[in-house]
Amino acid sequence: MRFVDEFRAPELIEKAAQEIRRLTDPQRHYRLMEVCGGHTHAIYRFGLKDLLPPNIELIHGPGCPVCVLPMGRIDDGLSMTEQPDVIFTAFGDMMRVPGTHGSPLEYKARGADVRIVYSPADALKLAQNNPDRHVMFFAIGFETTAPSTALTLMRAKAEGIRNFSVFCNHVTIIPAIRAILDSPDMRIDAFIGPGHVSTVIGCRPYEWIARNEGKPIVVSGFEPVDVLQAVVMILRQLQAGESKVENQYRRVVPWEGNRAALKAMAEVFTLRSYFEWRGMGFISQSALALNDRYAEWDAEKRFHVPGIRVTDPKAAQCGEVLKGVLRPAQCKLFGKECTPEHPIGALMVSSEGSCAAYYGYEHRKASELVHMAI
Ligand code: SF4
């Protein structure tokens, strides 16, 4: 299949791995952060870590939108299911994420009208088909998914569909990277930049990372050759003492971003002054809210939202894993109390969560080896 097979070709993978070995200084320890959960998933799925020299450490970043949402926001969204006429809708990724009193699926089992949708447009259609009910869409995601929420709201407004609202939890990637760089316990040499987000925002917003922080950042695709090529490009910069933004994912990411998507976002959203991120605290200007033109479709204005702050279970170390300070398996609950079947943190639920990726590939591989040895 074009655009997939050539990025999984064994000879190209081997060639990139050889180049990485050639460029790696054995005296140096490299800490590269892959910002996006999609990259974390690809790294484990394709066993890319095993192709890298041991002194290249890949740190998992905060780019999984379900994982960074604090439990209080999940509780806030679920509180709307108490309204008798409300249909709660969300992407499938959200359905097993635990809130204080259970996940959306558990609320459904207790009788709440909770439904999975594949897009905000599906939720809007549900509202059109149920004029006597109110459909609330629990919106999550970085700039990748924010444009489709914006376009749906523009359509709701244009068509006068008023039994529809959005509980907006869209977050923005740049302030999160800034928070990581400001964190005293982090030392990152370079970033593998997020591919999906960059299709919308382009590469320009990362320039300050290279210019002010002196860190290379290479926006990368998600196939094995993409990720390895991004590592090659980073190592070349580090070897030459350079720091610049490069675009490995040129076949998808335009340098200037997607102007139509950015325009739709500007029409509908405004920046929140601050927003709480799981494990990272409050980060200023890091999330979007509906602006006054769309107040009528804003679930936070339409319903009473408790806004309670909830701390994660004490032993859960989701925050440290999200910031890349701990690896998934270093969390005390990993693989014991917290598994994909019985998740305690969102990182074990989402397909982009580093704990789920590690459990699904590395942990399983290790268990199988142990069983074979027995
Ligand atoms: S193992 Fe579970 S509790 Fe620990 S960091 Fe991962 S998701 Fe959070």
CSV table of C-alpha atoms and ligand atoms in Angstrom, one decimal:
chain,number,residue,atom,x,y,z
A,1,MET,CA,0.0,0.0,0.0
A,2,ARG,CA,1.5,3.3,-1.0
A,3,PHE,CA,2.5,5.6,1.8
A,4,VAL,CA,2.6,2.7,4.2
A,5,ASP,CA,4.7,-0.1,2.8
A,6,GLU,CA,7.6,2.1,1.8
A,7,PHE,CA,7.8,3.5,5.3
A,8,ARG,CA,8.0,0.0,6.8
A,9,ALA,CA,10.5,-1.5,4.3
A,10,PRO,CA,13.1,-3.5,6.3
A,11,GLU,CA,16.0,-2.4,4.2
A,12,LEU,CA,15.1,1.3,4.8
A,13,ILE,CA,14.7,0.6,8.5
A,14,GLU,CA,18.1,-1.1,8.7
A,15,LYS,CA,19.7,1.8,6.8
A,16,ALA,CA,18.3,4.4,9.1
A,17,ALA,CA,19.3,2.3,12.2
A,18,GLN,CA,22.9,2.1,10.8
A,19,GLU,CA,23.0,5.8,10.3
A,20,ILE,CA,21.8,6.3,13.9
A,21,ARG,CA,24.5,4.1,15.2
A,22,ARG,CA,27.1,6.0,13.1
A,23,LEU,CA,26.0,9.4,14.4
A,24,THR,CA,25.7,8.4,18.0
A,25,ASP,CA,28.5,9.5,20.3
A,26,PRO,CA,29.1,6.6,22.7
A,27,GLN,CA,30.3,9.0,25.3
A,28,ARG,CA,27.1,10.9,25.4
A,29,HIS,CA,23.6,10.1,26.8
A,30,TYR,CA,20.8,11.4,24.6
A,31,ARG,CA,17.3,12.2,25.9
A,32,LEU,CA,14.8,12.7,23.1
A,33,MET,CA,11.2,13.4,23.9
A,34,GLU,CA,8.5,12.2,21.5
A,35,VAL,CA,5.7,14.7,22.2
A,36,CYS,CA,2.9,12.9,20.6
A,37,GLY,CA,1.2,9.7,22.0
A,38,GLY,CA,0.9,8.4,18.4
A,39,HIS,CA,4.7,8.3,18.3
A,40,THR,CA,4.9,6.5,21.7
A,41,HIS,CA,2.5,3.9,20.3
A,42,ALA,CA,4.6,3.5,17.1
A,43,ILE,CA,7.8,3.2,19.1
A,44,TYR,CA,6.4,0.3,21.1
A,45,ARG,CA,4.4,-1.3,18.3
A,46,PHE,CA,7.3,-1.6,15.9
A,47,GLY,CA,9.9,-2.2,18.6
A,48,LEU,CA,11.9,0.9,17.5
A,49,LYS,CA,13.5,1.3,20.9
A,50,ASP,CA,15.4,-2.0,20.3
A,51,LEU,CA,17.0,-0.5,17.1
A,52,LEU,CA,18.5,2.4,19.0
A,53,PRO,CA,21.8,2.4,20.8
A,54,PRO,CA,21.3,2.1,24.6
A,55,ASN,CA,22.5,5.6,25.2
A,56,ILE,CA,19.5,7.1,23.3
A,57,GLU,CA,16.7,7.4,25.7
A,58,LEU,CA,13.2,8.1,24.4
A,59,ILE,CA,11.1,10.1,26.8
A,60,HIS,CA,7.3,10.0,26.4
A,61,GLY,CA,5.7,13.4,26.3
A,62,PRO,CA,2.3,14.8,27.1
A,63,GLY,CA,0.7,14.5,23.7
A,64,CYS,CA,-2.2,12.2,24.6
A,65,PRO,CA,-5.3,14.4,25.0
A,66,VAL,CA,-7.3,11.9,27.0
A,67,CYS,CA,-4.4,11.3,29.4
A,68,VAL,CA,-3.8,15.0,30.2
A,69,LEU,CA,-7.4,15.7,31.2
A,70,PRO,CA,-7.7,15.9,35.0
A,71,MET,CA,-10.3,13.7,36.7
A,72,GLY,CA,-12.3,16.8,37.7
A,73,ARG,CA,-13.1,17.6,34.1
A,74,ILE,CA,-14.4,14.1,33.5
A,75,ASP,CA,-16.6,14.5,36.6
A,76,ASP,CA,-17.8,17.9,35.3
A,77,GLY,CA,-18.8,16.4,32.0
A,78,LEU,CA,-20.5,13.4,33.5
A,79,SER,CA,-22.4,15.7,35.9
A,80,MET,CA,-24.5,16.8,32.9
A,81,THR,CA,-25.9,13.2,32.6
A,82,GLU,CA,-28.0,14.1,35.6
A,83,GLN,CA,-30.1,16.3,33.4
A,84,PRO,CA,-33.1,14.1,32.4
A,85,ASP,CA,-33.1,15.1,28.7
A,86,VAL,CA,-29.3,15.1,28.1
A,87,ILE,CA,-27.6,12.6,25.7
A,88,PHE,CA,-23.9,12.5,26.6
A,89,THR,CA,-21.7,11.9,23.6
A,90,ALA,CA,-17.9,11.4,23.3
A,91,PHE,CA,-15.3,9.6,21.3
A,92,GLY,CA,-14.7,5.9,22.1
A,93,ASP,CA,-11.3,6.7,23.7
A,94,MET,CA,-13.1,8.6,26.5
A,95,MET,CA,-15.6,5.8,27.4
A,96,ARG,CA,-13.4,3.9,29.8
A,97,VAL,CA,-11.6,6.8,31.4
A,98,PRO,CA,-12.3,6.7,35.1
A,99,GLY,CA,-14.0,9.7,36.8
A,100,THR,CA,-14.4,9.8,40.6
A,101,HIS,CA,-17.7,7.8,40.4
A,102,GLY,CA,-16.9,5.7,37.4
A,103,SER,CA,-16.2,6.0,33.7
A,104,PRO,CA,-18.8,7.2,31.1
A,105,LEU,CA,-19.4,3.5,30.3
A,106,GLU,CA,-20.1,2.8,33.9
A,107,TYR,CA,-22.5,5.7,34.0
A,108,LYS,CA,-24.2,4.2,31.0
A,109,ALA,CA,-24.5,0.9,32.8
A,110,ARG,CA,-26.2,2.8,35.6
A,111,GLY,CA,-28.8,4.2,33.2
A,112,ALA,CA,-27.3,7.4,31.9
A,113,ASP,CA,-27.8,8.1,28.2
A,114,VAL,CA,-24.1,7.9,27.1
A,115,ARG,CA,-23.3,7.3,23.4
A,116,ILE,CA,-20.1,6.9,21.4
A,117,VAL,CA,-19.7,9.1,18.4
A,118,TYR,CA,-17.0,9.0,15.7
A,119,SER,CA,-17.1,12.8,15.1
A,120,PRO,CA,-18.7,15.9,16.5
A,121,ALA,CA,-20.8,16.0,13.3
A,122,ASP,CA,-22.3,12.6,14.4
A,123,ALA,CA,-23.3,14.2,17.7
A,124,LEU,CA,-24.9,17.1,15.8
A,125,LYS,CA,-26.8,14.7,13.6
A,126,LEU,CA,-28.0,12.9,16.8
A,127,ALA,CA,-29.3,16.3,18.0
A,128,GLN,CA,-31.2,16.8,14.7
A,129,ASN,CA,-32.7,13.4,15.0
A,130,ASN,CA,-33.8,13.9,18.6
A,131,PRO,CA,-35.3,17.4,18.7
A,132,ASP,CA,-36.9,16.8,22.1
A,133,ARG,CA,-33.5,15.9,23.7
A,134,HIS,CA,-30.3,17.8,24.3
A,135,VAL,CA,-27.1,16.4,22.9
A,136,MET,CA,-23.8,17.3,24.7
A,137,PHE,CA,-20.5,16.5,22.9
A,138,PHE,CA,-17.5,16.1,25.3
A,139,ALA,CA,-14.8,17.6,23.1
A,140,ILE,CA,-11.2,16.6,23.6
A,141,GLY,CA,-8.0,16.8,21.7
A,142,PHE,CA,-5.2,19.1,20.7
A,143,GLU,CA,-5.3,21.3,17.6
A,144,THR,CA,-5.7,18.1,15.6
A,145,THR,CA,-9.4,17.7,16.5
A,146,ALA,CA,-10.3,21.2,17.4
A,147,PRO,CA,-11.1,22.3,13.8
A,148,SER,CA,-13.8,19.6,13.4
A,149,THR,CA,-15.4,20.8,16.6
A,150,ALA,CA,-15.2,24.3,15.3
A,151,LEU,CA,-16.8,23.4,12.0
A,152,THR,CA,-19.6,21.5,13.7
A,153,LEU,CA,-20.4,24.5,15.9
A,154,MET,CA,-20.4,26.8,12.8
A,155,ARG,CA,-22.9,24.4,11.2
A,156,ALA,CA,-25.1,24.2,14.3
A,157,LYS,CA,-25.2,28.0,14.4
A,158,ALA,CA,-25.8,28.4,10.7
A,159,GLU,CA,-28.6,25.9,10.8
A,160,GLY,CA,-30.0,27.1,14.1
A,161,ILE,CA,-29.7,23.7,15.9
A,162,ARG,CA,-30.1,24.7,19.5
A,163,ASN,CA,-30.5,21.3,21.3
A,164,PHE,CA,-26.7,20.8,20.9
A,165,SER,CA,-23.8,21.9,23.0
A,166,VAL,CA,-20.1,21.3,23.4
A,167,PHE,CA,-18.2,20.7,26.6
A,168,CYS,CA,-14.9,22.0,25.4
A,169,ASN,CA,-11.7,20.4,26.6
A,170,HIS,CA,-9.4,21.2,23.6
A,171,VAL,CA,-5.9,21.9,24.7
A,172,THR,CA,-2.9,23.4,22.8
A,173,ILE,CA,0.5,21.8,22.5
A,174,ILE,CA,2.9,24.8,22.6
A,175,PRO,CA,2.2,25.8,26.3
A,176,ALA,CA,2.6,22.1,27.3
A,177,ILE,CA,6.1,22.0,25.7
A,178,ARG,CA,7.0,25.2,27.4
A,179,ALA,CA,5.9,23.8,30.8
A,180,ILE,CA,8.1,20.8,30.2
A,181,LEU,CA,11.1,22.9,29.3
A,182,ASP,CA,10.4,25.0,32.4
A,183,SER,CA,10.2,22.0,34.6
A,184,PRO,CA,13.3,21.7,36.8
A,185,ASP,CA,13.3,17.9,36.9
A,186,MET,CA,13.5,17.6,33.1
A,187,ARG,CA,16.5,17.5,30.8
A,188,ILE,CA,15.6,17.0,27.2
A,189,ASP,CA,18.2,17.3,24.4
A,190,ALA,CA,15.7,17.4,21.5
A,191,PHE,CA,12.1,16.8,20.5
A,192,ILE,CA,10.4,14.5,18.0
A,193,GLY,CA,7.7,17.0,17.1
A,194,PRO,CA,4.0,16.0,16.9
A,195,GLY,CA,2.9,15.0,13.4
A,196,HIS,CA,-0.9,15.3,13.7
A,197,VAL,CA,-1.0,18.6,15.5
A,198,SER,CA,1.4,20.1,13.0
A,199,THR,CA,-0.9,19.3,10.1
A,200,VAL,CA,-3.0,22.1,11.6
A,201,ILE,CA,-0.5,24.5,13.2
A,202,GLY,CA,2.4,23.9,10.9
A,203,CYS,CA,6.1,24.1,12.0
A,204,ARG,CA,6.5,27.8,12.6
A,205,PRO,CA,5.1,27.8,16.2
A,206,TYR,CA,8.1,25.6,17.3
A,207,GLU,CA,10.7,28.0,16.2
A,208,TRP,CA,11.2,29.5,19.7
A,209,ILE,CA,12.2,26.0,21.0
A,210,ALA,CA,15.2,26.0,18.6
A,211,ARG,CA,16.0,29.7,18.8
A,212,ASN,CA,15.5,30.4,22.6
A,213,GLU,CA,16.0,27.0,24.1
A,214,GLY,CA,18.7,25.7,21.8
A,215,LYS,CA,16.8,22.4,21.3
A,216,PRO,CA,16.4,20.7,17.9
A,217,ILE,CA,12.8,19.7,17.0
A,218,VAL,CA,12.0,17.5,14.1
A,219,VAL,CA,8.3,17.1,13.2
A,220,SER,CA,7.8,13.4,12.3
A,221,GLY,CA,5.4,10.9,10.8
A,222,PHE,CA,4.3,7.7,12.5
A,223,GLU,CA,5.7,4.9,10.5
A,224,PRO,CA,9.0,3.2,11.5
A,225,VAL,CA,11.1,4.9,8.8
A,226,ASP,CA,9.6,8.3,9.7
A,227,VAL,CA,10.5,8.0,13.4
A,228,LEU,CA,14.0,6.7,12.7
A,229,GLN,CA,14.6,9.3,10.1
A,230,ALA,CA,13.5,12.0,12.6
A,231,VAL,CA,16.1,10.6,15.1
A,232,VAL,CA,18.8,10.7,12.3
A,233,MET,CA,17.9,14.4,11.6
A,234,ILE,CA,18.1,15.2,15.3
A,235,LEU,CA,21.4,13.5,15.7
A,236,ARG,CA,22.8,15.3,12.7
A,237,GLN,CA,21.8,18.6,14.3
A,238,LEU,CA,23.3,17.7,17.7
A,239,GLN,CA,26.5,16.6,16.1
A,240,ALA,CA,26.8,19.8,14.2
A,241,GLY,CA,25.9,21.8,17.3
A,242,GLU,CA,22.8,23.2,15.7
A,243,SER,CA,19.2,23.7,16.8
A,244,LYS,CA,16.5,24.2,14.2
A,245,VAL,CA,13.0,23.1,13.3
A,246,GLU,CA,12.9,20.5,10.6
A,247,ASN,CA,10.0,18.8,8.9
A,248,GLN,CA,10.4,15.1,8.3
A,249,TYR,CA,6.6,14.7,7.7
A,250,ARG,CA,6.5,17.0,4.6
A,251,ARG,CA,4.2,14.7,2.8
A,252,VAL,CA,1.5,15.7,5.3
A,253,VAL,CA,2.6,18.7,7.2
A,254,PRO,CA,2.7,22.1,5.5
A,255,TRP,CA,5.2,24.5,7.1
A,256,GLU,CA,2.5,27.2,7.5
A,257,GLY,CA,-0.2,24.8,8.7
A,258,ASN,CA,-3.7,24.5,7.5
A,259,ARG,CA,-5.1,28.0,7.1
A,260,ALA,CA,-8.7,26.9,6.7
A,261,ALA,CA,-8.6,24.9,9.9
A,262,LEU,CA,-6.9,27.7,11.8
A,263,LYS,CA,-9.5,30.2,10.5
A,264,ALA,CA,-12.4,27.9,11.7
A,265,MET,CA,-10.7,27.7,15.1
A,266,ALA,CA,-10.3,31.5,15.3
A,267,GLU,CA,-14.0,31.9,14.5
A,268,VAL,CA,-15.2,29.7,17.3
A,269,PHE,CA,-12.7,29.6,20.1
A,270,THR,CA,-11.0,31.8,22.6
A,271,LEU,CA,-7.9,31.0,24.7
A,272,ARG,CA,-8.6,30.2,28.4
A,273,SER,CA,-6.4,32.2,30.7
A,274,TYR,CA,-5.4,28.9,32.3
A,275,PHE,CA,-6.3,25.2,32.3
A,276,GLU,CA,-5.5,22.3,34.6
A,277,TRP,CA,-3.5,19.5,33.1
A,278,ARG,CA,-3.2,16.1,34.8
A,279,GLY,CA,0.1,15.9,36.7
A,280,MET,CA,1.3,19.2,35.3
A,281,GLY,CA,-0.9,21.6,37.2
A,282,PHE,CA,-2.4,24.8,35.8
A,283,ILE,CA,-0.8,26.0,32.5
A,284,SER,CA,-1.6,29.5,31.3
A,285,GLN,CA,-3.3,29.9,27.9
A,286,SER,CA,-3.1,26.2,27.2
A,287,ALA,CA,-6.7,25.4,26.4
A,288,LEU,CA,-9.6,26.6,24.3
A,289,ALA,CA,-13.1,27.7,25.2
A,290,LEU,CA,-16.0,28.7,23.1
A,291,ASN,CA,-16.1,32.5,22.5
A,292,ASP,CA,-19.1,34.7,23.1
A,293,ARG,CA,-20.4,34.3,19.6
A,294,TYR,CA,-21.0,30.6,20.4
A,295,ALA,CA,-22.1,31.0,24.1
A,296,GLU,CA,-25.5,29.4,23.3
A,297,TRP,CA,-23.7,26.2,22.3
A,298,ASP,CA,-21.3,26.2,25.3
A,299,ALA,CA,-22.3,23.4,27.7
A,300,GLU,CA,-20.3,25.1,30.5
A,301,LYS,CA,-22.6,28.1,30.2
A,302,ARG,CA,-25.8,26.1,29.6
A,303,PHE,CA,-25.4,23.7,32.6
A,304,HIS,CA,-24.2,24.0,36.1
A,305,VAL,CA,-20.7,22.6,36.1
A,306,PRO,CA,-19.4,21.8,39.6
A,307,GLY,CA,-15.7,22.6,38.7
A,308,ILE,CA,-14.4,20.4,41.5
A,309,ARG,CA,-10.7,19.7,41.6
A,310,VAL,CA,-10.0,16.0,42.2
A,311,THR,CA,-6.6,14.5,42.9
A,312,ASP,CA,-5.6,11.2,41.4
A,313,PRO,CA,-5.4,8.2,43.6
A,314,LYS,CA,-2.3,8.6,45.8
A,315,ALA,CA,-0.3,5.7,44.5
A,316,ALA,CA,-1.0,6.5,40.8
A,317,GLN,CA,2.0,8.3,39.2
A,318,CYS,CA,0.3,9.4,36.0
A,319,GLY,CA,1.7,12.9,36.4
A,320,GLU,CA,5.3,11.8,36.5
A,321,VAL,CA,4.8,9.4,33.6
A,322,LEU,CA,3.1,12.2,31.6
A,323,LYS,CA,6.0,14.6,32.2
A,324,GLY,CA,8.4,11.8,31.2
A,325,VAL,CA,10.0,11.8,34.7
A,326,LEU,CA,9.0,8.1,35.2
A,327,ARG,CA,8.6,5.3,32.7
A,328,PRO,CA,5.3,3.5,32.7
A,329,ALA,CA,6.6,0.4,34.3
A,330,GLN,CA,8.1,2.5,37.1
A,331,CYS,CA,4.6,3.5,38.4
A,332,LYS,CA,3.9,1.4,41.5
A,333,LEU,CA,0.5,0.3,40.1
A,334,PHE,CA,1.6,-0.6,36.6
A,335,GLY,CA,0.6,-4.1,35.6
A,336,LYS,CA,-0.7,-4.8,39.2
A,337,GLU,CA,-3.7,-2.7,40.3
A,338,CYS,CA,-3.6,-0.8,37.0
A,339,THR,CA,-4.1,-2.8,33.7
A,340,PRO,CA,-6.0,-2.1,30.5
A,341,GLU,CA,-8.8,-4.3,31.9
A,342,HIS,CA,-8.9,-2.4,35.2
A,343,PRO,CA,-7.4,1.0,34.4
A,344,ILE,CA,-6.7,3.5,37.3
A,345,GLY,CA,-5.3,6.3,35.1
A,346,ALA,CA,-6.2,7.5,31.7
A,347,LEU,CA,-2.7,6.6,30.4
A,348,MET,CA,-3.8,2.9,30.6
A,349,VAL,CA,-7.0,3.5,28.6
A,350,SER,CA,-6.3,5.7,25.6
A,351,SER,CA,-4.8,4.1,22.5
A,352,GLU,CA,-2.2,6.9,22.7
A,353,GLY,CA,-1.5,6.5,26.4
A,354,SER,CA,2.1,5.5,27.1
A,355,CYS,CA,1.1,3.0,29.9
A,356,ALA,CA,-1.4,1.2,27.5
A,357,ALA,CA,1.3,1.2,24.7
A,358,TYR,CA,3.9,-0.1,27.1
A,359,TYR,CA,1.6,-2.8,28.5
A,360,GLY,CA,0.4,-3.8,25.1
A,361,TYR,CA,3.8,-4.4,23.6
A,362,GLU,CA,6.8,-4.3,25.9
A,363,HIS,CA,5.2,-5.7,29.1
A,364,ARG,CA,3.4,-8.5,27.1
A,365,LYS,CA,6.6,-9.3,25.3
A,366,ALA,CA,8.5,-9.6,28.6
A,367,SER,CA,5.8,-11.8,30.2
A,368,GLU,CA,5.8,-14.1,27.2
A,369,LEU,CA,9.6,-14.5,27.4
A,370,VAL,CA,9.3,-15.3,31.1
A,371,HIS,CA,6.6,-18.0,30.3
A,372,MET,CA,8.8,-19.4,27.6
A,373,ALA,CA,11.7,-19.6,30.0
A,374,ILE,CA,9.5,-21.5,32.5
B,1,SF4,S1,0.1,2.5,35.5
B,1,SF4,FE1,-1.9,3.4,35.8
B,1,SF4,S2,-1.8,4.7,37.6
B,1,SF4,FE2,0.3,4.3,36.9
B,1,SF4,S3,0.9,6.0,35.6
B,1,SF4,FE3,0.0,4.4,34.3
B,1,SF4,S4,-2.2,4.9,34.1
B,1,SF4,FE4,-1.4,6.0,35.9
